[in-house]
PDB file of C-alpha atoms in Angstrom:
ATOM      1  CA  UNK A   1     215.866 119.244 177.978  1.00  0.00           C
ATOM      2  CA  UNK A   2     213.008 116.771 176.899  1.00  0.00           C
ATOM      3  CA  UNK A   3     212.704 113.540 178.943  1.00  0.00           C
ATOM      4  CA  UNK A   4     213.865 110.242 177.664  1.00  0.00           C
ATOM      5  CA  UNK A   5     210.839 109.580 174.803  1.00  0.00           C
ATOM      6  CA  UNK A   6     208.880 112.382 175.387  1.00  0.00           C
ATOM      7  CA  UNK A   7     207.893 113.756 172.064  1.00  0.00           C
ATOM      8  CA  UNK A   8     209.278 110.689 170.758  1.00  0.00           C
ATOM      9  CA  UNK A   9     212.531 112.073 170.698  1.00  0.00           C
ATOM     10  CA  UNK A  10     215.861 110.751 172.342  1.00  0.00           C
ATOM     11  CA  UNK A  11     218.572 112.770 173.420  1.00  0.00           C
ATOM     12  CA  UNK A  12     222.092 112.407 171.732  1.00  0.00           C
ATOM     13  CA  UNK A  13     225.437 111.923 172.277  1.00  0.00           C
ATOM     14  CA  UNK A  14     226.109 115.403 172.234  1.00  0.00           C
ATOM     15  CA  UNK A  15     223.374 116.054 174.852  1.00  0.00           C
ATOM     16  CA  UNK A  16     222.361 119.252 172.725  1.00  0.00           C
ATOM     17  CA  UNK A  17     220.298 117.487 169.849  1.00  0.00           C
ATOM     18  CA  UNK A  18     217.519 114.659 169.499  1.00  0.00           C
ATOM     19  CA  UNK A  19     216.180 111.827 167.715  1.00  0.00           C
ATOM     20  CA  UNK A  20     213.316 110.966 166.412  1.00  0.00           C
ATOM     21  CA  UNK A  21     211.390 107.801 164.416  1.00  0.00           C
ATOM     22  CA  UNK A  22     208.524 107.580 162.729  1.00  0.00           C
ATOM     23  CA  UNK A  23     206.225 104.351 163.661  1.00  0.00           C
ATOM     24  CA  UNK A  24     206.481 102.458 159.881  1.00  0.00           C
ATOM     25  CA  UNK A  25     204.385  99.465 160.634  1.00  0.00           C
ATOM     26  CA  UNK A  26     206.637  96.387 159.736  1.00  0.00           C
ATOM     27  CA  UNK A  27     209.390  98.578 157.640  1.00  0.00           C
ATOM     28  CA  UNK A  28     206.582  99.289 154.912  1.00  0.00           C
ATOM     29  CA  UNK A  29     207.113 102.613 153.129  1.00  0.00           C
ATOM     30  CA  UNK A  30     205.531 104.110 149.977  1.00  0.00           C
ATOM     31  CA  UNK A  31     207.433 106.661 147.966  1.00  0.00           C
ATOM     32  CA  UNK A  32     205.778 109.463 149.078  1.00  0.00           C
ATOM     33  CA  UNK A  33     207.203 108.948 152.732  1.00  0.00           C
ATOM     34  CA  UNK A  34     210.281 108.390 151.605  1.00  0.00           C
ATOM     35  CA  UNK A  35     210.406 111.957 149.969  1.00  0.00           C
ATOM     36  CA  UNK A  36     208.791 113.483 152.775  1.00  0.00           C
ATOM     37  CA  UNK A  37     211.614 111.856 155.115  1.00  0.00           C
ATOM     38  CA  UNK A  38     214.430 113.207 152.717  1.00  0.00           C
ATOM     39  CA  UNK A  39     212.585 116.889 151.908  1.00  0.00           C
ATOM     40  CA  UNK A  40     211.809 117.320 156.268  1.00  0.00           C
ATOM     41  CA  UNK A  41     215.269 116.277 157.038  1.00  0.00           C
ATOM     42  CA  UNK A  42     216.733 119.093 154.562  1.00  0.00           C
ATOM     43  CA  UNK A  43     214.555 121.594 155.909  1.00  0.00           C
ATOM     44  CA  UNK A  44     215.905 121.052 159.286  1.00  0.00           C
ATOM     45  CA  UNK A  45     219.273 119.988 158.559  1.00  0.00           C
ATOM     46  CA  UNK A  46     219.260 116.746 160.246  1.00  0.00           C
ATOM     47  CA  UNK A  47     222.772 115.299 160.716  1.00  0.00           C
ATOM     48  CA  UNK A  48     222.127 111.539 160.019  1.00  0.00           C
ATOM     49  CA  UNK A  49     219.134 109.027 158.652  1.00  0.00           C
ATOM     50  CA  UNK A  50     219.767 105.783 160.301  1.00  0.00           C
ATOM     51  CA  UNK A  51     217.707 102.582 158.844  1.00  0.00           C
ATOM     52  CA  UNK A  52     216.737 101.172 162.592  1.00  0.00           C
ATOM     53  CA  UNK A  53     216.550  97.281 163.664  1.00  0.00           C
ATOM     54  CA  UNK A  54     212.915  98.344 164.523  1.00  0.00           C
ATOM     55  CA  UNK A  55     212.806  98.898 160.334  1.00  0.00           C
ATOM     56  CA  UNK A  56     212.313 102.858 161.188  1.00  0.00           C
ATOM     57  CA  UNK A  57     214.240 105.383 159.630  1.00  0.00           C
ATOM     58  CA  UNK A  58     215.848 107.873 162.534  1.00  0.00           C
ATOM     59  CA  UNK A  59     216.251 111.512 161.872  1.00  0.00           C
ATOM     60  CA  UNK A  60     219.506 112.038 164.142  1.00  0.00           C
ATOM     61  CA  UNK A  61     220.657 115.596 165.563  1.00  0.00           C
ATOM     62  CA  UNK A  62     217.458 117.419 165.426  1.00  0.00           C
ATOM     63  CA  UNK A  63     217.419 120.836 167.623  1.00  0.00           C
ATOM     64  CA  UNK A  64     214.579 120.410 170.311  1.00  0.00           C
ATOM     65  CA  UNK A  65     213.153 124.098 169.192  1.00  0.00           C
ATOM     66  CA  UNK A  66     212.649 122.246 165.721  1.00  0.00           C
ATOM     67  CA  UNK A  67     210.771 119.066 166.988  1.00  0.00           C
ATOM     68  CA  UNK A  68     207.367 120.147 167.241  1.00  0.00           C
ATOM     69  CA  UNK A  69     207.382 121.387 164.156  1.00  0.00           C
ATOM     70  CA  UNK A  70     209.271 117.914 162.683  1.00  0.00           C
ATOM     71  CA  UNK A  71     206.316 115.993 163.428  1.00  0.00           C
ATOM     72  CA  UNK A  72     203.811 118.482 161.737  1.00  0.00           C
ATOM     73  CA  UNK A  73     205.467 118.724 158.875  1.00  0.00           C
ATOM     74  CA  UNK A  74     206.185 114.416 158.770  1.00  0.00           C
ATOM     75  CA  UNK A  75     202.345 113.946 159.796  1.00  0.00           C
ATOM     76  CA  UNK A  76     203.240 110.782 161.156  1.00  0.00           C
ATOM     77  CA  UNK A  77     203.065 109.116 164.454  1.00  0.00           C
ATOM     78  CA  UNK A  78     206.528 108.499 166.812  1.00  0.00           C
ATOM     79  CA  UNK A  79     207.525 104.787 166.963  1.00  0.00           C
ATOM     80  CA  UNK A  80     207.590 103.558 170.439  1.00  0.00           C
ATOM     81  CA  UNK A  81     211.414 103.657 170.943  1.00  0.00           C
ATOM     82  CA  UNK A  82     211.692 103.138 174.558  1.00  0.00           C
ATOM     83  CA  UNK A  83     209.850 102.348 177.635  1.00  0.00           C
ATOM     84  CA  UNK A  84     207.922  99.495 179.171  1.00  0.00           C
ATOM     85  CA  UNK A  85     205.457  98.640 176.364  1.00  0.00           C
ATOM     86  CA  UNK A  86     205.582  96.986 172.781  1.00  0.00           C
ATOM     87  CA  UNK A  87     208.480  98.334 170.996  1.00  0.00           C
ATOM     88  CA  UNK A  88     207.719  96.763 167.525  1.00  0.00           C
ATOM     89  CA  UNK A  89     206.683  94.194 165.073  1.00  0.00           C
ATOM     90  CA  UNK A  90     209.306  92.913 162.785  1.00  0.00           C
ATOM     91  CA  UNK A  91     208.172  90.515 160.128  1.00  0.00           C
ATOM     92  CA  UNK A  92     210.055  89.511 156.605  1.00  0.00           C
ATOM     93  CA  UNK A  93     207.909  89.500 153.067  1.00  0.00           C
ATOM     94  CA  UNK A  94     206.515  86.333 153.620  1.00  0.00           C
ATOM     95  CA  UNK A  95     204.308  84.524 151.422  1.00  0.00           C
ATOM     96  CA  UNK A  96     202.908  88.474 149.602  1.00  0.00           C
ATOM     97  CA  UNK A  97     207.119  88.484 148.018  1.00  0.00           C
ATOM     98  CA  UNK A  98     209.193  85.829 148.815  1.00  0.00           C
ATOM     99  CA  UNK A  99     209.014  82.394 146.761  1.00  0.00           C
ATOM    100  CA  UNK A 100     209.639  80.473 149.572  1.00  0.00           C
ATOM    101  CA  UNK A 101     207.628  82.018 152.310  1.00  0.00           C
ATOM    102  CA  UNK A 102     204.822  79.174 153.896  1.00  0.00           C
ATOM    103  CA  UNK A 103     202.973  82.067 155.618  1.00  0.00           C
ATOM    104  CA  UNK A 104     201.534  85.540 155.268  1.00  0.00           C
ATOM    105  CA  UNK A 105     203.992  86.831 157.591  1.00  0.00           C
ATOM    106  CA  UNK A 106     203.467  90.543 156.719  1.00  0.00           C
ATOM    107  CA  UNK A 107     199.905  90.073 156.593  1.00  0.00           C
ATOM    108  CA  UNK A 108     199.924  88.865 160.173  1.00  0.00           C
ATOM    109  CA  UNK A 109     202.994  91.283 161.365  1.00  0.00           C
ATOM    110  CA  UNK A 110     200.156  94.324 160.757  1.00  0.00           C
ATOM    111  CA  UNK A 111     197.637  92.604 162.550  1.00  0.00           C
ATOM    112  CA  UNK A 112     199.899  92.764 165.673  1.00  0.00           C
ATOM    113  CA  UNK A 113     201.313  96.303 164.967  1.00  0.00           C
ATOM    114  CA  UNK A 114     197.255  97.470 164.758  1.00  0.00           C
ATOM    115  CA  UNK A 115     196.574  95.648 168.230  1.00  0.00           C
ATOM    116  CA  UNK A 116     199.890  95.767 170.050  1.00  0.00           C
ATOM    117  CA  UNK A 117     202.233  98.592 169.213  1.00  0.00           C
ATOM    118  CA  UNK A 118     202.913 101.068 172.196  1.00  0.00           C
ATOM    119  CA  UNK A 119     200.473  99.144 174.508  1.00  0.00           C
ATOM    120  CA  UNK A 120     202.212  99.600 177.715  1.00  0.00           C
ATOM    121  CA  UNK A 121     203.609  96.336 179.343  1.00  0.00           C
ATOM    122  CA  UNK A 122     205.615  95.222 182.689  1.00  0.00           C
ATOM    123  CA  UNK A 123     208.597  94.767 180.550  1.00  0.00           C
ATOM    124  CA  UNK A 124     209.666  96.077 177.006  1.00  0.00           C
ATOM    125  CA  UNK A 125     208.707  93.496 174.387  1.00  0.00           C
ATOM    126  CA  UNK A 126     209.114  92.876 170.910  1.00  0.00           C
ATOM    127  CA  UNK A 127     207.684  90.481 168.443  1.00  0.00           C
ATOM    128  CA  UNK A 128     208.695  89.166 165.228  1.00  0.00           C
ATOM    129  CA  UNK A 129     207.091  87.019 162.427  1.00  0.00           C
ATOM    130  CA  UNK A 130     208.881  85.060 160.096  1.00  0.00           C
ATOM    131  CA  UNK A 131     207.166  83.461 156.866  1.00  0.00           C
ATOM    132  CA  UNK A 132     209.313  80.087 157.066  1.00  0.00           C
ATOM    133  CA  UNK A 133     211.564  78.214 159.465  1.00  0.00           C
ATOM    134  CA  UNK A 134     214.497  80.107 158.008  1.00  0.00           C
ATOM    135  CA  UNK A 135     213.551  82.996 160.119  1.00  0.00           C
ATOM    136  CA  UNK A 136     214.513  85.980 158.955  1.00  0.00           C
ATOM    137  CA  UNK A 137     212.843  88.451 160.931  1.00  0.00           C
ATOM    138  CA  UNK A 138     214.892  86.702 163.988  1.00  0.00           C
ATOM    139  CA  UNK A 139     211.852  84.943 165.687  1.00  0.00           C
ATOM    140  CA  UNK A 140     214.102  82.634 168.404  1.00  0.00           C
ATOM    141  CA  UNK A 141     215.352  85.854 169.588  1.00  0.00           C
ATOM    142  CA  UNK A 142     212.088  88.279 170.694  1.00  0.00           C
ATOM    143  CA  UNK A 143     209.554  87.835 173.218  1.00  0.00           C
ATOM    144  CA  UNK A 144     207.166  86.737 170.735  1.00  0.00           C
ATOM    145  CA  UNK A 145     208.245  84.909 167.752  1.00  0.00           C
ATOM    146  CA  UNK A 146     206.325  83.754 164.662  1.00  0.00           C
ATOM    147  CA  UNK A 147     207.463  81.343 161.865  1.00  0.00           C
ATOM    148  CA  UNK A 148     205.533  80.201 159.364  1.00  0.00           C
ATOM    149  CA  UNK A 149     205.220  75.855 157.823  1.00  0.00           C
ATOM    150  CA  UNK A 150     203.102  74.543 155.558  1.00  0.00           C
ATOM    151  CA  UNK A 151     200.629  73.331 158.486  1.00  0.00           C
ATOM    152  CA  UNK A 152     200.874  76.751 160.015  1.00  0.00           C
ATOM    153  CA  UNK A 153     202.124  78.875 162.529  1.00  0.00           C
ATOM    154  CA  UNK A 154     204.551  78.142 165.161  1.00  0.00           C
ATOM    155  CA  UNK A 155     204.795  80.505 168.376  1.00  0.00           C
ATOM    156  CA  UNK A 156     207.856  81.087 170.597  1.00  0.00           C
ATOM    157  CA  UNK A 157     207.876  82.811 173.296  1.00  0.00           C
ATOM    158  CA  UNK A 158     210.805  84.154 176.221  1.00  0.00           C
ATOM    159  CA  UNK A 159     214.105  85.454 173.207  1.00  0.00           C
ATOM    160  CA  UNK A 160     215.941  88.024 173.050  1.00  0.00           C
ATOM    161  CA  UNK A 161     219.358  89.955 172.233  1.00  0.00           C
ATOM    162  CA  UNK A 162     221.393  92.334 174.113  1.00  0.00           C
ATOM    163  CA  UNK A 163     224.122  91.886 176.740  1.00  0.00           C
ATOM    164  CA  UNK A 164     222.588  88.112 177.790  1.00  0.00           C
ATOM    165  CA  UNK A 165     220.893  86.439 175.067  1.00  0.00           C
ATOM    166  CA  UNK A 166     218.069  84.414 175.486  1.00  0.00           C
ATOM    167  CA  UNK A 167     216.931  81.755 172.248  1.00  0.00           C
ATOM    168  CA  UNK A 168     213.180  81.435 172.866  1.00  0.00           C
ATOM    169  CA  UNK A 169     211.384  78.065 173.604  1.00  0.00           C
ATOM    170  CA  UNK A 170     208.529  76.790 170.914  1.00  0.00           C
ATOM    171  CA  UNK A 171     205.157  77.116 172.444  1.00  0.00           C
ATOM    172  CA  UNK A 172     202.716  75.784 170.205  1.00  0.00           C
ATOM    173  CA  UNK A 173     202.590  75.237 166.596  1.00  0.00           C
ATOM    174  CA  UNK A 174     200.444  73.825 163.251  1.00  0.00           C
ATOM    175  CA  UNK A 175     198.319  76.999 164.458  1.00  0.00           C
ATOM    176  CA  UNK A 176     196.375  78.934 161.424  1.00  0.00           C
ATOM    177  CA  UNK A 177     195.820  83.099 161.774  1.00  0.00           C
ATOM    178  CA  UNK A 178     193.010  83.321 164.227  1.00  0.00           C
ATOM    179  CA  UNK A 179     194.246  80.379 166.515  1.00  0.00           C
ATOM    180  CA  UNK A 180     197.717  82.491 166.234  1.00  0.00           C
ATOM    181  CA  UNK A 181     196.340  85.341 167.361  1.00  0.00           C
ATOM    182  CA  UNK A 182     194.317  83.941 169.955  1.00  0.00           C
ATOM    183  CA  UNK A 183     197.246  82.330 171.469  1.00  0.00           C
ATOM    184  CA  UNK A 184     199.269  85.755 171.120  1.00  0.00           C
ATOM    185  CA  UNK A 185     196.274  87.077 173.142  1.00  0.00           C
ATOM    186  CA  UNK A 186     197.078  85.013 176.381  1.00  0.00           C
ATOM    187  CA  UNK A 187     200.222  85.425 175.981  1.00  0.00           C
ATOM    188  CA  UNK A 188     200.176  89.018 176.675  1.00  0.00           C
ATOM    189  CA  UNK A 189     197.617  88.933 179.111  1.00  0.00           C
ATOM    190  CA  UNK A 190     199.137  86.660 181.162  1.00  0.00           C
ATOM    191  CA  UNK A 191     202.914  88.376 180.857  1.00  0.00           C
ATOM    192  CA  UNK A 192     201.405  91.198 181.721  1.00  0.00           C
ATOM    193  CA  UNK A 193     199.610  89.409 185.008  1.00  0.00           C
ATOM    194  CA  UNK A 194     202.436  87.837 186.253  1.00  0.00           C
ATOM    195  CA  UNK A 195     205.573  90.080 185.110  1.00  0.00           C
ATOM    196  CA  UNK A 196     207.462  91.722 187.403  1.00  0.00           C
ATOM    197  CA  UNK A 197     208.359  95.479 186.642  1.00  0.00           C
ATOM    198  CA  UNK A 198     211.118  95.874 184.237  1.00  0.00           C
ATOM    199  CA  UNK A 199     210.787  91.919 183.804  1.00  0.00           C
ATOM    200  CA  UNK A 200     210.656  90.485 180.152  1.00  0.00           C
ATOM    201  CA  UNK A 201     208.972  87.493 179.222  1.00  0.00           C
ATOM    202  CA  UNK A 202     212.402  84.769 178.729  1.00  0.00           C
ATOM    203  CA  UNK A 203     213.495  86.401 182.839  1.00  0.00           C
ATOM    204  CA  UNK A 204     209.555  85.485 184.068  1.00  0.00           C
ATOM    205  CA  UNK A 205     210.002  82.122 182.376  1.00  0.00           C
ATOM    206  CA  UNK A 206     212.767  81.561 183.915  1.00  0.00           C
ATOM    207  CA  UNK A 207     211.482  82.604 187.054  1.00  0.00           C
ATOM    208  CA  UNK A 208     208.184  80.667 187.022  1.00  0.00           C
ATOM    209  CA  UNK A 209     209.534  77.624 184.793  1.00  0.00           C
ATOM    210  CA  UNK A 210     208.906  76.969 181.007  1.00  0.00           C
ATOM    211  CA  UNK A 211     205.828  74.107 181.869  1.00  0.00           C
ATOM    212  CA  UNK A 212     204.018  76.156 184.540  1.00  0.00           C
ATOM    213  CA  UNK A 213     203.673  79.062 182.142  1.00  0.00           C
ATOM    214  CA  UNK A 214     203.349  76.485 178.651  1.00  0.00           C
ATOM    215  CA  UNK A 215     200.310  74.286 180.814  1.00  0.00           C
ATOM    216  CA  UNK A 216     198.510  77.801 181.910  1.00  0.00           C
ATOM    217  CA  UNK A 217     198.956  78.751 178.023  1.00  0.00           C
ATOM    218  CA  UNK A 218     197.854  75.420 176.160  1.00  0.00           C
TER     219      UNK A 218
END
């Protein structure tokens, strides 16, 4: 039996089969993925495509003799699922579809995913960018969150879901693409200096205090 990620798979309920997603930087697809998707997961008789919140698509119940040979045939890289690293970059259309996106939030969502997804962290952490205050890529609630005004970007940091929620706390904003990315930069550098094991960004905040980690930031 494969351990948890390994392959980029994920065992199943049924402990017998496996999961798998391929990384699809910020939920962009082209046709041609799609069909391979649909033509590799008749070949191998997978039970279930699941659209992810990661914007993946999951193969479900693949036989581990059959992963190997899953991969080959998708030709593209696993999505980092699980572990202590960047899981993913979720962003909404932004300003290159929406009418009333302020910024180019997909633009800058595969800026991160080129720099940040899979780098290994203290904690897991995800990021999201948003092209206006409406934020629908959920910005309040990842470790890094992005929305976009007319002045600019505006950069949250410490959010999250799952069994204790955390809304994130607005770090810095009226910031353009490079000063963005820049800040994004410390941000990471310094989570992953000060972090505890297992610890995501909102828990060190919380530990440390919102102004001691804002002042060594700004």
């Amino acid at each position: 039996m494969l351990k948890l990620g390994e392959k980029g798979a994920i065992i199943q309920r049924d402990n017998e089969t496996y999961a798998i997603a391929a990384h699809t930087p910020c939920g962009i697809v082209t046709p041609e993925i799609l069909r391979r998707l649909a033509d590799v997961a008749e070949k191998y008789n997978v039970k279930a495509m699941k659209i992810t919140g990661a914007t993946r698509i999951a193969m479900v119940g693949i036989r581990e003799e059959d992963i190997d040979n899953v991969w080959k045939d998708l030709g593209l890289k696993p999505g980092a699922a699980v572990g202590l690293c960047v899981r993913s970059i979720r962003t909404c259309p932004g300003t290159t579809f929406c009418k009333i996106g302020q910024q180019d939030s997909l633009g800058m969502g595969m800026k991160l995913d080129e720099k940040y997804h899979g780098m290994e962290l203290p904690g897991k952490f995800k990021i999201a960018v948003s092209g206006c205050n409406i934020n629908c890529a959920e910005s309040w609630v990842r470790d890094i969150g992005l929305f976009g005004k007319s002045k600019g970007w505006t950069i949250v940091i410490g959010g999250n879901v799952g069994s204790k929620p955390r809304i994130a706390q607005e770090l810095a904003s009226d910031l353009n693409d490079d000063e963005a990315l820049l800040v994004i930069e410390k941000i990471i550098g310094y989570y992953s200096e000060n972090a505890k094991k297992g610890e995501r960004i909102g828990k060190m905040i919380e530990r440390m205090g919102f102004d001691t980690v804002k002042n060594a930031l700004t």
